[in-house]
């Protein structure tokens, strides 16, 4: 299915002096199309971009607002501030960095070398993880921050041994949205984190799932129990309770708009993309998820028409990654068709990947609110 919505709707190229009633002048050129983008991301960019995303550039522990009804949130801030302060001494001396005091490797630390933020959707786990990254007294080049998907993509781009060498000199590795989607990830990540911990790298992760329950409902956990238990041993779990702050005290997400409203907004918004939803889903299957960030670079908004239920689980998981990258970059999403809480079937929302799907709904709903101002009233 094609993605050229402008042609499908019979739109003509117009000048910025042409405007619809009640709307600002249209952009000089037709909207962009995500389906026309085929980004290629070099491996060195993957490493350089392992920092908190733009949405979390300015977050700090003191900008986190704990819910007074959820004491675990204040406790988490206290624990993480102490964790960051404890990373100000000796740094890792793995093979990825020059060793200043001889070649002897440091002894593996006793007890967990990491902290694992476990909690529901929208309680501020990523805010706290990014705050930990900012608070850790080390140069940015000695700290890495990325989602679990980005970490596994880095291994795919660099190879396992080069990834170990690249990250083993770091003081801290932050992994957002830690989850296991297949048995191969279990073995890969268990081996990688074990090697990094041996090199003295501290770990921090966020997830909606306790470490001992990773992979539950997706594959036979008993077959990989040793690896899962090994992963759990690296972390001290820290529970964070609370309701989704993205919906706390905010109005309901706006209902979907008409195709014409979405197209008008796309033509009137600089840097907006305009695609039909089924065509975009087809295109995502042709782009590696490690490139979804580059796919959304420098977008002013994402405009989608004809949102329909996601047809299968593979497509749904790709959409989850795209939603994460759009949310990281604070790109508003304007859509027609079904509302975002109807994207995934009841079977999906009750299956092994349900937490990923609920996160995607939460984030897309927040981005839909951000897009309300793009539509002429």
Tab-separated table of C-alpha atoms in Angstrom:
chain	number	residue	atom	x	y	z
A	1	UNK	CA	0.000	0.000	0.000
A	2	UNK	CA	1.317	3.411	-0.944
A	3	UNK	CA	1.788	6.293	1.434
A	4	UNK	CA	1.295	9.282	-0.854
A	5	UNK	CA	-1.713	10.743	0.882
A	6	UNK	CA	-1.471	14.089	-0.864
A	7	UNK	CA	-2.074	12.354	-4.189
A	8	UNK	CA	-4.798	10.142	-2.738
A	9	UNK	CA	-6.738	13.180	-1.521
A	10	UNK	CA	-6.208	15.091	-4.742
A	11	UNK	CA	-4.224	17.875	-3.099
A	12	UNK	CA	-2.427	20.328	-5.297
A	13	UNK	CA	0.866	22.067	-4.515
A	14	UNK	CA	0.032	25.490	-3.133
A	15	UNK	CA	1.914	28.551	-2.050
A	16	UNK	CA	2.156	29.922	1.477
A	17	UNK	CA	-0.256	32.671	0.466
A	18	UNK	CA	-3.049	30.111	0.152
A	19	UNK	CA	-4.873	29.249	3.340
A	20	UNK	CA	-7.943	27.408	4.422
A	21	UNK	CA	-10.620	29.371	6.275
A	22	UNK	CA	-9.511	29.998	9.843
A	23	UNK	CA	-6.072	28.453	9.307
A	24	UNK	CA	-2.596	29.880	8.893
A	25	UNK	CA	-1.032	30.054	5.412
A	26	UNK	CA	0.070	26.753	4.007
A	27	UNK	CA	3.680	25.693	3.856
A	28	UNK	CA	5.598	26.358	0.643
A	29	UNK	CA	5.943	22.663	-0.115
A	30	UNK	CA	3.929	19.504	0.368
A	31	UNK	CA	4.369	17.666	3.680
A	32	UNK	CA	7.125	15.144	4.164
A	33	UNK	CA	6.403	11.430	4.049
A	34	UNK	CA	7.837	8.917	6.484
A	35	UNK	CA	7.327	6.277	3.814
A	36	UNK	CA	9.729	8.123	1.531
A	37	UNK	CA	12.492	7.997	4.122
A	38	UNK	CA	15.042	5.178	4.151
A	39	UNK	CA	17.597	6.297	6.735
A	40	UNK	CA	21.011	4.687	7.059
A	41	UNK	CA	22.604	5.093	10.482
A	42	UNK	CA	26.364	4.467	10.870
A	43	UNK	CA	27.504	2.577	13.949
A	44	UNK	CA	29.391	5.562	15.366
A	45	UNK	CA	26.154	7.546	15.437
A	46	UNK	CA	24.495	4.790	17.476
A	47	UNK	CA	27.232	5.160	20.105
A	48	UNK	CA	27.262	8.970	20.064
A	49	UNK	CA	23.496	9.103	20.541
A	50	UNK	CA	23.534	7.011	23.729
A	51	UNK	CA	22.471	9.997	25.837
A	52	UNK	CA	19.067	10.922	27.306
A	53	UNK	CA	16.644	11.944	24.540
A	54	UNK	CA	15.725	15.614	24.032
A	55	UNK	CA	12.585	15.309	26.163
A	56	UNK	CA	14.837	14.557	29.135
A	57	UNK	CA	17.678	17.009	28.466
A	58	UNK	CA	16.787	19.241	31.398
A	59	UNK	CA	15.299	16.811	33.902
A	60	UNK	CA	16.946	16.475	37.281
A	61	UNK	CA	16.056	14.880	40.596
A	62	UNK	CA	14.790	18.219	41.884
A	63	UNK	CA	12.436	18.593	38.891
A	64	UNK	CA	10.757	15.271	39.662
A	65	UNK	CA	7.501	15.920	41.527
A	66	UNK	CA	6.680	12.915	43.728
A	67	UNK	CA	3.041	12.090	44.330
A	68	UNK	CA	2.472	12.735	48.064
A	69	UNK	CA	0.193	9.701	48.136
A	70	UNK	CA	2.980	7.451	46.846
A	71	UNK	CA	5.910	7.452	49.317
A	72	UNK	CA	7.854	5.037	47.099
A	73	UNK	CA	8.433	7.904	44.656
A	74	UNK	CA	10.231	10.084	47.220
A	75	UNK	CA	12.153	7.060	48.453
A	76	UNK	CA	13.306	6.326	44.905
A	77	UNK	CA	14.737	9.833	44.549
A	78	UNK	CA	16.681	9.447	47.798
A	79	UNK	CA	18.071	6.048	46.809
A	80	UNK	CA	19.091	7.202	43.334
A	81	UNK	CA	20.768	10.366	44.610
A	82	UNK	CA	22.886	8.175	46.865
A	83	UNK	CA	23.572	5.760	44.021
A	84	UNK	CA	24.809	8.607	41.807
A	85	UNK	CA	27.011	10.009	44.563
A	86	UNK	CA	28.557	6.581	45.021
A	87	UNK	CA	29.700	6.557	41.403
A	88	UNK	CA	31.988	9.524	41.900
A	89	UNK	CA	35.015	7.509	42.951
A	90	UNK	CA	36.931	4.986	40.869
A	91	UNK	CA	35.718	4.506	37.346
A	92	UNK	CA	35.718	1.398	35.239
A	93	UNK	CA	39.032	0.240	33.882
A	94	UNK	CA	37.847	-2.130	31.217
A	95	UNK	CA	39.611	-2.635	27.941
A	96	UNK	CA	37.615	0.124	26.256
A	97	UNK	CA	39.638	2.852	28.057
A	98	UNK	CA	43.259	3.484	28.948
A	99	UNK	CA	44.220	2.019	32.324
A	100	UNK	CA	46.060	4.596	34.373
A	101	UNK	CA	47.228	2.389	37.249
A	102	UNK	CA	48.453	-0.780	35.639
A	103	UNK	CA	46.640	-3.546	33.873
A	104	UNK	CA	45.102	-5.370	36.795
A	105	UNK	CA	41.344	-5.610	36.434
A	106	UNK	CA	39.237	-4.517	39.396
A	107	UNK	CA	37.605	-7.188	41.449
A	108	UNK	CA	33.941	-7.732	40.694
A	109	UNK	CA	31.894	-5.847	43.276
A	110	UNK	CA	30.052	-7.772	45.942
A	111	UNK	CA	26.263	-7.640	45.643
A	112	UNK	CA	24.223	-6.008	42.891
A	113	UNK	CA	26.088	-3.469	40.784
A	114	UNK	CA	22.884	-1.933	39.487
A	115	UNK	CA	19.511	-0.499	40.399
A	116	UNK	CA	16.318	-1.555	38.667
A	117	UNK	CA	13.345	0.843	38.646
A	118	UNK	CA	10.184	-1.226	38.516
A	119	UNK	CA	6.825	0.493	38.139
A	120	UNK	CA	3.736	1.084	36.050
A	121	UNK	CA	3.249	3.379	33.095
A	122	UNK	CA	3.898	7.076	33.468
A	123	UNK	CA	5.182	7.159	37.055
A	124	UNK	CA	8.349	8.950	35.960
A	125	UNK	CA	10.826	6.082	35.705
A	126	UNK	CA	12.554	7.504	32.638
A	127	UNK	CA	12.680	10.951	34.280
A	128	UNK	CA	14.482	9.385	37.242
A	129	UNK	CA	16.801	7.312	35.047
A	130	UNK	CA	17.794	10.389	33.030
A	131	UNK	CA	18.259	12.339	36.271
A	132	UNK	CA	20.631	9.619	37.457
A	133	UNK	CA	22.611	9.946	34.222
A	134	UNK	CA	22.844	13.724	34.648
A	135	UNK	CA	23.752	13.459	38.349
A	136	UNK	CA	26.503	10.879	37.935
A	137	UNK	CA	29.836	12.735	38.286
A	138	UNK	CA	31.458	11.682	35.033
A	139	UNK	CA	32.005	13.089	31.573
A	140	UNK	CA	29.198	12.311	29.101
A	141	UNK	CA	31.590	10.070	27.185
A	142	UNK	CA	31.819	7.853	30.286
A	143	UNK	CA	28.048	7.459	30.638
A	144	UNK	CA	25.669	5.695	28.265
A	145	UNK	CA	21.881	5.944	28.095
A	146	UNK	CA	19.641	4.026	25.741
A	147	UNK	CA	16.558	1.902	25.491
A	148	UNK	CA	16.826	-1.854	25.620
A	149	UNK	CA	16.080	-1.967	21.883
A	150	UNK	CA	18.847	0.546	21.189
A	151	UNK	CA	21.303	-1.522	23.236
A	152	UNK	CA	20.552	-4.723	21.345
A	153	UNK	CA	20.744	-2.780	18.077
A	154	UNK	CA	24.182	-1.512	19.107
A	155	UNK	CA	25.349	-5.094	19.550
A	156	UNK	CA	23.956	-5.900	16.124
A	157	UNK	CA	25.833	-2.980	14.569
A	158	UNK	CA	29.176	-3.334	16.362
A	159	UNK	CA	29.283	-7.007	17.214
A	160	UNK	CA	29.372	-8.400	20.738
A	161	UNK	CA	33.089	-8.044	21.482
A	162	UNK	CA	33.321	-4.491	20.143
A	163	UNK	CA	30.258	-3.498	22.182
A	164	UNK	CA	31.928	-4.868	25.306
A	165	UNK	CA	35.099	-2.927	24.519
A	166	UNK	CA	33.148	0.250	23.774
A	167	UNK	CA	31.062	0.205	26.951
A	168	UNK	CA	33.456	-1.406	29.438
A	169	UNK	CA	35.232	1.885	30.104
A	170	UNK	CA	31.999	3.588	31.104
A	171	UNK	CA	31.100	4.456	34.656
A	172	UNK	CA	27.365	3.985	34.122
A	173	UNK	CA	25.057	2.276	31.642
A	174	UNK	CA	21.381	3.281	31.820
A	175	UNK	CA	18.900	0.991	30.059
A	176	UNK	CA	15.370	2.306	29.605
A	177	UNK	CA	12.381	0.034	28.965
A	178	UNK	CA	14.246	-3.142	29.851
A	179	UNK	CA	12.333	-6.143	28.561
A	180	UNK	CA	13.033	-9.460	26.918
A	181	UNK	CA	11.165	-10.209	23.718
A	182	UNK	CA	12.829	-13.461	22.733
A	183	UNK	CA	15.204	-16.096	24.138
A	184	UNK	CA	18.117	-14.802	22.081
A	185	UNK	CA	17.897	-11.443	23.828
A	186	UNK	CA	18.037	-13.216	27.171
A	187	UNK	CA	21.359	-14.899	26.491
A	188	UNK	CA	22.823	-11.882	24.692
A	189	UNK	CA	21.997	-9.328	27.376
A	190	UNK	CA	22.878	-11.632	30.255
A	191	UNK	CA	26.335	-12.166	28.743
A	192	UNK	CA	26.837	-8.478	27.908
A	193	UNK	CA	25.877	-7.168	31.341
A	194	UNK	CA	27.994	-9.800	33.073
A	195	UNK	CA	31.040	-8.691	31.079
A	196	UNK	CA	30.358	-5.019	31.811
A	197	UNK	CA	29.868	-5.605	35.527
A	198	UNK	CA	33.183	-7.479	35.610
A	199	UNK	CA	34.764	-4.330	34.164
A	200	UNK	CA	33.280	-2.174	36.912
A	201	UNK	CA	30.397	-0.607	34.993
A	202	UNK	CA	27.406	0.357	37.145
A	203	UNK	CA	23.975	-0.455	35.755
A	204	UNK	CA	20.570	1.190	36.012
A	205	UNK	CA	17.411	0.091	34.261
A	206	UNK	CA	13.695	0.798	34.093
A	207	UNK	CA	10.932	-1.664	33.382
A	208	UNK	CA	7.305	-2.511	33.995
A	209	UNK	CA	8.426	-6.014	34.967
A	210	UNK	CA	10.402	-7.276	37.934
A	211	UNK	CA	13.769	-8.708	36.840
A	212	UNK	CA	12.849	-12.220	37.926
A	213	UNK	CA	9.748	-12.097	35.719
A	214	UNK	CA	11.429	-10.939	32.498
A	215	UNK	CA	10.182	-12.811	29.462
A	216	UNK	CA	7.153	-14.150	31.312
A	217	UNK	CA	4.334	-14.980	28.941
A	218	UNK	CA	6.562	-14.744	25.876
A	219	UNK	CA	8.732	-17.849	25.946
A	220	UNK	CA	9.433	-20.792	28.226
A	221	UNK	CA	11.142	-19.030	31.103
A	222	UNK	CA	12.189	-22.345	32.621
A	223	UNK	CA	14.429	-22.990	29.625
A	224	UNK	CA	16.335	-19.778	30.321
A	225	UNK	CA	16.006	-19.604	34.103
A	226	UNK	CA	19.761	-19.474	34.686
A	227	UNK	CA	20.185	-16.474	32.393
A	228	UNK	CA	17.176	-14.672	33.876
A	229	UNK	CA	18.416	-15.300	37.413
A	230	UNK	CA	21.840	-14.063	36.340
A	231	UNK	CA	20.290	-10.833	35.100
A	232	UNK	CA	18.358	-10.428	38.349
A	233	UNK	CA	21.556	-10.780	40.367
A	234	UNK	CA	22.968	-7.614	38.785
A	235	UNK	CA	20.164	-5.388	40.083
A	236	UNK	CA	18.632	-4.126	43.282
A	237	UNK	CA	14.903	-3.730	42.482
A	238	UNK	CA	13.359	-0.399	43.439
A	239	UNK	CA	9.570	-0.285	43.210
A	240	UNK	CA	7.887	2.989	42.149
A	241	UNK	CA	4.116	3.117	42.574
A	242	UNK	CA	1.696	5.686	41.186
A	243	UNK	CA	-0.769	6.588	38.462
A	244	UNK	CA	0.222	7.595	34.937
A	245	UNK	CA	1.313	11.236	35.269
A	246	UNK	CA	0.624	11.780	31.564
A	247	UNK	CA	-3.084	11.605	32.370
A	248	UNK	CA	-2.957	13.045	35.903
A	249	UNK	CA	-5.177	16.119	36.037
A	250	UNK	CA	-5.205	16.431	32.235
A	251	UNK	CA	-8.196	16.374	29.869
A	252	UNK	CA	-9.004	13.244	27.919
A	253	UNK	CA	-7.111	12.693	24.693
A	254	UNK	CA	-8.743	14.469	21.757
A	255	UNK	CA	-10.897	12.296	19.497
A	256	UNK	CA	-9.572	11.488	16.027
A	257	UNK	CA	-10.006	14.140	13.359
A	258	UNK	CA	-11.230	13.810	9.787
A	259	UNK	CA	-8.832	13.004	6.949
A	260	UNK	CA	-9.292	16.533	5.625
A	261	UNK	CA	-8.476	18.151	8.988
A	262	UNK	CA	-5.312	16.067	9.293
A	263	UNK	CA	-4.189	16.888	5.755
A	264	UNK	CA	-4.879	20.605	6.224
A	265	UNK	CA	-2.813	20.617	9.404
A	266	UNK	CA	0.027	18.760	7.671
A	267	UNK	CA	0.182	21.329	4.872
A	268	UNK	CA	0.057	24.201	7.367
A	269	UNK	CA	2.710	22.862	9.774
A	270	UNK	CA	6.398	23.308	8.850
A	271	UNK	CA	8.278	20.030	8.946
A	272	UNK	CA	5.139	17.890	9.231
A	273	UNK	CA	4.862	14.464	7.647
A	274	UNK	CA	1.656	13.085	6.135
A	275	UNK	CA	1.077	9.368	5.601
A	276	UNK	CA	-1.782	6.928	5.607
A	277	UNK	CA	-1.514	4.605	8.586
A	278	UNK	CA	-1.658	1.185	6.856
A	279	UNK	CA	1.005	2.286	4.381
A	280	UNK	CA	3.241	3.475	7.199
A	281	UNK	CA	2.920	0.121	8.953
A	282	UNK	CA	4.041	-1.580	5.735
A	283	UNK	CA	7.023	0.773	5.477
A	284	UNK	CA	8.121	0.115	9.061
A	285	UNK	CA	8.604	-3.533	8.135
A	286	UNK	CA	11.276	-2.430	5.634
A	287	UNK	CA	13.233	-0.224	8.066
A	288	UNK	CA	15.290	-1.698	10.899
A	289	UNK	CA	14.007	-0.497	14.306
A	290	UNK	CA	17.480	0.888	15.070
A	291	UNK	CA	16.767	3.475	12.359
A	292	UNK	CA	13.376	4.638	13.637
A	293	UNK	CA	15.016	7.527	15.470
A	294	UNK	CA	16.605	8.736	12.243
A	295	UNK	CA	13.278	8.166	10.492
A	296	UNK	CA	11.722	10.814	12.752
A	297	UNK	CA	14.590	13.322	12.737
A	298	UNK	CA	13.631	16.999	12.466
A	299	UNK	CA	9.886	16.421	12.165
A	300	UNK	CA	7.513	19.175	13.226
A	301	UNK	CA	4.589	16.766	13.531
A	302	UNK	CA	3.446	13.355	12.345
A	303	UNK	CA	0.058	13.396	10.612
A	304	UNK	CA	-1.648	10.060	9.977
A	305	UNK	CA	-4.915	9.234	8.256
A	306	UNK	CA	-6.982	6.100	8.418
A	307	UNK	CA	-5.742	4.685	11.723
A	308	UNK	CA	-6.949	1.089	11.967
A	309	UNK	CA	-6.306	-1.771	14.399
A	310	UNK	CA	-2.799	-3.183	14.119
A	311	UNK	CA	-3.099	-6.482	12.234
A	312	UNK	CA	-0.522	-8.670	13.974
A	313	UNK	CA	2.016	-8.806	16.771
A	314	UNK	CA	5.141	-8.183	14.692
A	315	UNK	CA	3.598	-5.011	13.280
A	316	UNK	CA	2.455	-3.993	16.750
A	317	UNK	CA	5.946	-4.310	18.222
A	318	UNK	CA	7.396	-2.169	15.439
A	319	UNK	CA	4.763	0.475	16.158
A	320	UNK	CA	5.740	0.415	19.843
A	321	UNK	CA	9.327	1.304	18.911
A	322	UNK	CA	8.156	4.128	16.638
A	323	UNK	CA	5.926	5.494	19.416
A	324	UNK	CA	8.914	5.490	21.786
A	325	UNK	CA	11.101	7.406	19.334
A	326	UNK	CA	8.358	9.974	18.652
A	327	UNK	CA	7.787	10.421	22.369
A	328	UNK	CA	11.509	10.838	23.042
A	329	UNK	CA	11.637	13.590	20.422
A	330	UNK	CA	8.364	15.250	21.520
A	331	UNK	CA	6.853	15.015	18.036
A	332	UNK	CA	3.082	15.733	18.094
A	333	UNK	CA	0.913	13.101	16.415
A	334	UNK	CA	-2.341	14.058	14.678
A	335	UNK	CA	-4.543	11.276	13.370
A	336	UNK	CA	-7.847	10.330	11.794
A	337	UNK	CA	-9.567	6.983	12.048
A	338	UNK	CA	-9.684	5.017	15.280
A	339	UNK	CA	-8.497	6.515	18.591
A	340	UNK	CA	-5.141	5.252	19.812
A	341	UNK	CA	-6.642	3.168	22.614
A	342	UNK	CA	-8.215	0.972	19.907
A	343	UNK	CA	-4.931	0.174	18.139
A	344	UNK	CA	-4.345	-3.187	19.800
A	345	UNK	CA	-6.750	-6.102	20.063
A	346	UNK	CA	-7.986	-7.448	23.382
A	347	UNK	CA	-5.852	-10.518	22.752
A	348	UNK	CA	-2.742	-8.328	22.430
A	349	UNK	CA	-3.619	-6.286	25.520
A	350	UNK	CA	-3.962	-9.472	27.551
A	351	UNK	CA	-0.900	-11.239	26.135
A	352	UNK	CA	2.779	-11.351	26.952
A	353	UNK	CA	3.549	-7.967	25.367
A	354	UNK	CA	0.658	-6.104	27.001
A	355	UNK	CA	2.911	-3.761	28.971
A	356	UNK	CA	4.602	-2.580	25.795
A	357	UNK	CA	1.242	-1.935	24.162
A	358	UNK	CA	-0.120	0.005	27.112
A	359	UNK	CA	3.039	2.130	27.126
A	360	UNK	CA	2.557	2.880	23.431
A	361	UNK	CA	-1.078	3.873	24.011
A	362	UNK	CA	-0.040	6.122	26.893
A	363	UNK	CA	2.677	7.839	24.875
A	364	UNK	CA	0.673	8.250	21.678
A	365	UNK	CA	-2.202	9.690	23.704
A	366	UNK	CA	0.154	12.265	25.217
A	367	UNK	CA	1.465	13.180	21.750
A	368	UNK	CA	-2.100	13.452	20.435
A	369	UNK	CA	-2.811	16.034	23.133
A	370	UNK	CA	0.283	17.938	22.053
A	371	UNK	CA	-1.104	18.048	18.502
A	372	UNK	CA	-4.453	19.671	19.352
A	373	UNK	CA	-3.161	23.143	18.559
A	374	UNK	CA	-2.339	22.140	14.981
A	375	UNK	CA	-6.003	21.852	14.007
A	376	UNK	CA	-8.071	24.927	13.179
A	377	UNK	CA	-11.139	25.142	15.370
